[in-house]
Coordinates of C-alpha atoms in Angstrom, one line a residue:
M138 CA -0.1 -0.1 -0.1
P139 CA 1.6 3.4 -1.1
P140 CA 2.2 5.7 2.0
S141 CA -0.4 8.6 2.2
A142 CA 0.4 12.0 0.8
P143 CA 1.3 14.6 3.4
P144 CA -1.7 17.0 4.3
P145 CA -1.7 20.2 2.2
Q146 CA 0.4 23.1 3.7
W147 CA -2.6 25.2 4.4
R148 CA -4.0 22.8 6.5
V149 CA -1.0 22.5 8.7
R150 CA -0.9 26.3 8.9
L151 CA -4.5 26.5 9.7
L152 CA -4.3 23.8 12.6
C153 CA -1.2 25.8 14.0
I154 CA -3.3 29.1 14.0
L155 CA -6.5 27.3 15.5
A156 CA -4.0 25.7 18.3
C157 CA -2.4 29.0 19.2
V158 CA -5.9 30.9 19.4
G159 CA -7.4 28.0 21.5
T160 CA -4.3 28.0 23.7
Y161 CA -4.7 31.9 24.1
W162 CA -8.2 31.7 25.1
S163 CA -7.8 29.0 27.6
A164 CA -5.1 30.7 29.1
S165 CA -7.0 34.1 29.1
G166 CA -9.9 32.4 31.2
L167 CA -7.6 30.2 33.5
L168 CA -4.8 32.7 34.1
R169 CA -6.3 36.1 33.3
L170 CA -3.6 37.2 31.0
H171 CA -4.8 40.8 30.7
E172 CA -3.6 41.1 34.5
V173 CA -0.2 40.8 33.3
F174 CA -0.4 43.3 30.6
A175 CA -2.3 45.8 32.9
R176 CA -0.5 45.9 36.1
S177 CA -0.6 49.4 37.8
D178 CA 3.3 49.4 38.0
A179 CA 3.5 49.0 34.2
V180 CA 1.4 52.1 33.5
P181 CA 3.6 55.3 32.8
P182 CA 2.9 58.1 35.2
A183 CA 0.5 60.7 33.8
V184 CA 1.3 64.3 33.2
T185 CA 0.2 66.3 36.2
V186 CA -2.2 69.2 35.1
T187 CA -3.8 71.4 37.7
S188 CA -7.5 72.4 37.4
Q189 CA -6.5 75.9 37.1
E190 CA -4.4 75.1 34.0
R191 CA -7.3 73.5 32.4
H192 CA -9.9 76.0 33.4
P193 CA -8.1 79.2 34.0
L194 CA -11.3 81.2 35.1
R195 CA -12.3 78.5 37.5
R196 CA -11.5 78.7 41.2
E197 CA -9.9 75.6 42.7
E198 CA -12.6 73.6 44.5
P199 CA -13.2 70.1 45.3
T200 CA -15.1 68.1 42.5
T201 CA -17.3 66.3 45.2
T202 CA -18.2 66.5 48.8
P203 CA -18.1 63.3 51.1
S204 CA -21.7 62.0 51.9
F205 CA -20.6 60.9 55.1
D206 CA -17.8 61.1 57.4
R207 CA -17.1 57.5 58.2
L208 CA -17.6 54.2 56.6
V209 CA -18.4 50.8 58.3
V210 CA -18.1 47.7 55.9
V211 CA -19.7 44.6 57.3
L212 CA -19.0 41.6 55.2
I213 CA -21.1 38.6 56.2
D214 CA -19.5 35.5 54.4
A215 CA -22.0 33.3 52.6
L216 CA -25.1 35.3 53.6
R217 CA -27.7 34.8 50.8
A218 CA -30.1 37.4 49.7
D219 CA -33.2 35.1 50.5
M220 CA -31.9 34.8 53.9
V221 CA -32.7 38.7 54.6
L222 CA -35.2 39.5 51.7
G223 CA -37.0 36.0 51.7
A224 CA -37.7 34.0 48.5
E225 CA -40.8 36.1 47.5
A226 CA -38.6 39.2 47.3
L227 CA -36.6 37.4 44.7
G228 CA -39.4 36.3 42.7
K229 CA -39.1 32.7 44.0
E230 CA -41.8 30.6 45.3
R231 CA -42.2 30.4 49.0
G232 CA -40.3 27.5 50.5
N233 CA -38.5 26.4 53.4
L234 CA -35.4 28.6 53.0
D235 CA -37.9 31.5 53.1
E236 CA -38.3 31.2 56.8
L237 CA -34.8 32.0 57.3
S238 CA -35.4 35.6 56.7
R239 CA -37.3 35.7 60.3
F240 CA -34.1 35.4 62.1
M241 CA -32.8 38.7 60.8
P242 CA -35.9 40.8 61.7
Y243 CA -33.8 44.2 62.4
T244 CA -32.0 44.0 59.2
R245 CA -35.3 43.1 57.3
R246 CA -37.1 46.0 58.8
L247 CA -34.4 48.4 57.8
V248 CA -35.0 47.4 54.0
D249 CA -38.8 47.2 54.4
E250 CA -38.9 50.7 55.9
G251 CA -36.7 52.5 53.4
D252 CA -33.8 53.0 55.8
A253 CA -31.6 50.5 53.7
L254 CA -31.1 49.8 50.2
A255 CA -31.1 46.2 49.1
Y256 CA -29.9 44.4 46.0
V257 CA -29.0 40.9 45.0
A258 CA -25.5 40.4 43.9
H259 CA -25.0 37.4 41.5
A260 CA -21.5 35.9 42.4
G261 CA -19.9 33.7 39.4
V262 CA -17.4 31.1 39.9
P263 CA -15.0 30.5 41.7
T264 CA -16.8 31.1 44.8
V265 CA -13.8 30.9 47.4
T266 CA -12.8 33.9 49.3
M267 CA -10.0 35.4 47.9
P268 CA -11.2 35.5 44.3
R269 CA -14.6 37.0 45.4
L270 CA -12.6 39.7 47.5
K271 CA -10.8 40.6 44.6
A272 CA -13.9 40.7 42.2
L273 CA -15.7 43.0 45.0
L274 CA -13.0 45.4 45.4
S275 CA -11.5 45.7 41.9
G276 CA -14.6 45.1 39.8
K277 CA -12.8 42.4 37.8
P278 CA -14.2 39.0 37.6
P279 CA -11.7 36.3 39.1
A280 CA -10.1 33.5 37.0
F281 CA -10.2 29.8 37.8
I282 CA -6.4 29.8 38.7
D283 CA -7.4 32.0 41.6
I284 CA -8.6 29.1 43.5
L285 CA -5.1 27.7 43.8
K286 CA -3.9 31.2 44.8
N287 CA -6.7 31.3 47.6
F288 CA -4.3 29.3 49.7
N289 CA -1.4 31.6 49.4
S290 CA -2.7 35.0 48.5
A291 CA -0.5 37.9 47.1
A292 CA -1.1 41.6 47.3
L293 CA -3.7 43.0 45.1
V294 CA -1.6 45.0 42.3
E295 CA -5.1 46.1 40.3
D296 CA -6.7 49.3 41.0
N297 CA -9.0 48.7 43.8
L298 CA -11.2 50.5 46.6
M299 CA -8.8 49.8 49.2
R300 CA -6.1 51.8 47.4
R301 CA -8.4 54.5 46.5
F302 CA -9.3 55.0 50.3
Q303 CA -5.7 55.0 51.1
E304 CA -4.7 57.7 48.3
A305 CA -7.5 59.8 49.9
G306 CA -6.1 59.7 53.2
S307 CA -8.4 57.4 54.9
R308 CA -7.5 55.9 58.0
M309 CA -8.6 52.0 57.8
V310 CA -8.9 49.5 60.6
F311 CA -9.7 45.8 59.9
Y312 CA -10.9 42.8 61.7
G313 CA -11.8 39.3 60.3
D314 CA -10.6 36.9 57.6
D315 CA -7.0 37.4 57.4
T316 CA -7.2 37.2 53.5
W317 CA -7.5 40.9 53.5
L318 CA -4.2 41.3 55.3
R319 CA -2.6 39.4 52.5
L320 CA -4.3 41.2 49.7
F321 CA -3.7 44.6 51.3
P322 CA -0.6 44.4 53.4
S323 CA 0.5 47.6 55.2
T324 CA -2.8 49.2 54.4
F325 CA -4.6 49.1 57.9
Q326 CA -3.4 51.1 61.0
R327 CA -5.1 48.5 63.2
E328 CA -5.9 45.1 62.4
D329 CA -6.6 41.5 63.9
G330 CA -6.9 38.6 61.2
T331 CA -8.5 35.1 61.8
S332 CA -7.8 32.3 59.6
G333 CA -10.8 31.1 57.4
F334 CA -9.5 27.8 57.0
F335 CA -10.7 26.2 60.2
T336 CA -14.2 25.6 59.1
R337 CA -15.1 23.7 62.2
D338 CA -15.1 26.9 64.1
T339 CA -18.1 28.7 64.1
V340 CA -17.7 30.7 67.4
E341 CA -14.2 32.3 67.7
V342 CA -13.9 33.5 64.1
D343 CA -17.1 35.8 64.8
D344 CA -16.1 36.6 68.4
N345 CA -12.7 37.8 67.4
V346 CA -14.4 40.4 65.3
T347 CA -17.3 41.5 67.7
R348 CA -15.1 41.8 70.7
H349 CA -13.5 44.9 69.2
L350 CA -16.6 46.7 68.4
G351 CA -16.9 48.1 71.9
D352 CA -13.8 50.2 71.5
E353 CA -14.2 51.0 67.8
L354 CA -17.8 52.0 67.9
D355 CA -17.9 53.7 71.2
P356 CA -20.8 56.1 70.9
T357 CA -19.3 58.3 73.6
M358 CA -16.0 58.6 71.6
R359 CA -14.0 58.4 74.9
D360 CA -12.2 55.5 73.8
P361 CA -9.1 56.7 71.7
K362 CA -9.7 53.7 68.9
S363 CA -13.3 55.2 68.2
R364 CA -11.7 58.4 67.0
D365 CA -8.8 57.5 64.9
W366 CA -10.3 55.6 61.9
D367 CA -12.2 56.7 58.6
V368 CA -13.0 53.2 57.4
L369 CA -13.9 50.3 59.6
V370 CA -14.0 46.7 57.8
L371 CA -15.7 43.8 59.6
H372 CA -15.4 40.4 57.7
Y373 CA -17.5 37.8 59.6
L374 CA -17.0 33.9 58.6
G375 CA -19.1 32.1 61.1
L376 CA -22.3 31.8 58.8
D377 CA -20.2 30.4 56.0
H378 CA -18.5 27.9 58.4
V379 CA -22.0 26.9 59.7
G380 CA -23.3 26.4 56.1
H381 CA -20.4 24.1 55.3
L382 CA -20.9 22.1 58.5
R383 CA -24.7 21.8 59.0
G384 CA -26.2 23.4 56.0
P385 CA -28.8 26.4 55.8
R386 CA -31.7 24.7 57.5
S387 CA -29.9 23.7 60.6
A388 CA -30.8 25.3 64.0
L389 CA -27.1 26.6 64.3
M390 CA -27.7 28.4 61.1
K391 CA -30.7 30.3 62.8
D392 CA -28.5 31.3 66.1
K393 CA -25.8 32.5 63.6
M394 CA -28.2 34.7 61.6
Q395 CA -29.7 36.0 64.8
E396 CA -26.1 36.8 66.0
M397 CA -25.3 38.8 62.8
D398 CA -28.5 40.5 63.1
I399 CA -27.5 41.9 66.5
V400 CA -24.1 42.9 65.1
I401 CA -25.8 45.0 62.2
R402 CA -28.2 46.6 64.7
R403 CA -25.0 47.5 67.0
V404 CA -23.1 49.1 63.9
V405 CA -26.3 51.0 62.8
E406 CA -27.0 52.3 66.2
S407 CA -23.6 53.3 67.4

């Protein structure tokens, strides 16, 4: 039998091109190649031009005025929208999960009475802590390779909210999941991190955060710690750990939700 003829040259080139394109798109989704080419340290410094030079007839005035003096960010890991708003508010049929909203009555009342704005955030995969924090704070979707980086998080080099706060001169304090401390090293003037990998711990991870509220949120402002910050970040892990251990319908989940409701009330009323 005579040997088969080699494939035409154009087919070989086409296969090579398709292989390169497929490799690029696969790597883009897995590794987020755009980060490599969009690092902040790779961007040349912009030319500084004062507003007076741009608009000679306009006086130097701030473009915006702050709507508030201080900001408290409370992040309750794994708190689903139906746990606060109920299934009906999400356009779903009433079910067993809808009952969970009864265990955060204060938070639900804030929304119902118009004292709080509620919205539903749709999180994409991967849903582990570090990638989701990067997405929340930088506005960019995470990559699958971030699952591996979750165990050894490096400092976030992309533009993010914490950097903007820091550049604005905001004094920041943090308590909670120590992933923040790896993503934002040397950012907080006061911090106390807790490891989130001990998922059987549903008590100490939250108590280690709440125990600081008496000092940081002293309504009399007598404690020095209550006067020296502009942004306070609290990251609670206990509810997520309860979900992993017992599930959302367990009695432990109801107790944890009531605990978080008390925390939110304490922050709002301080």
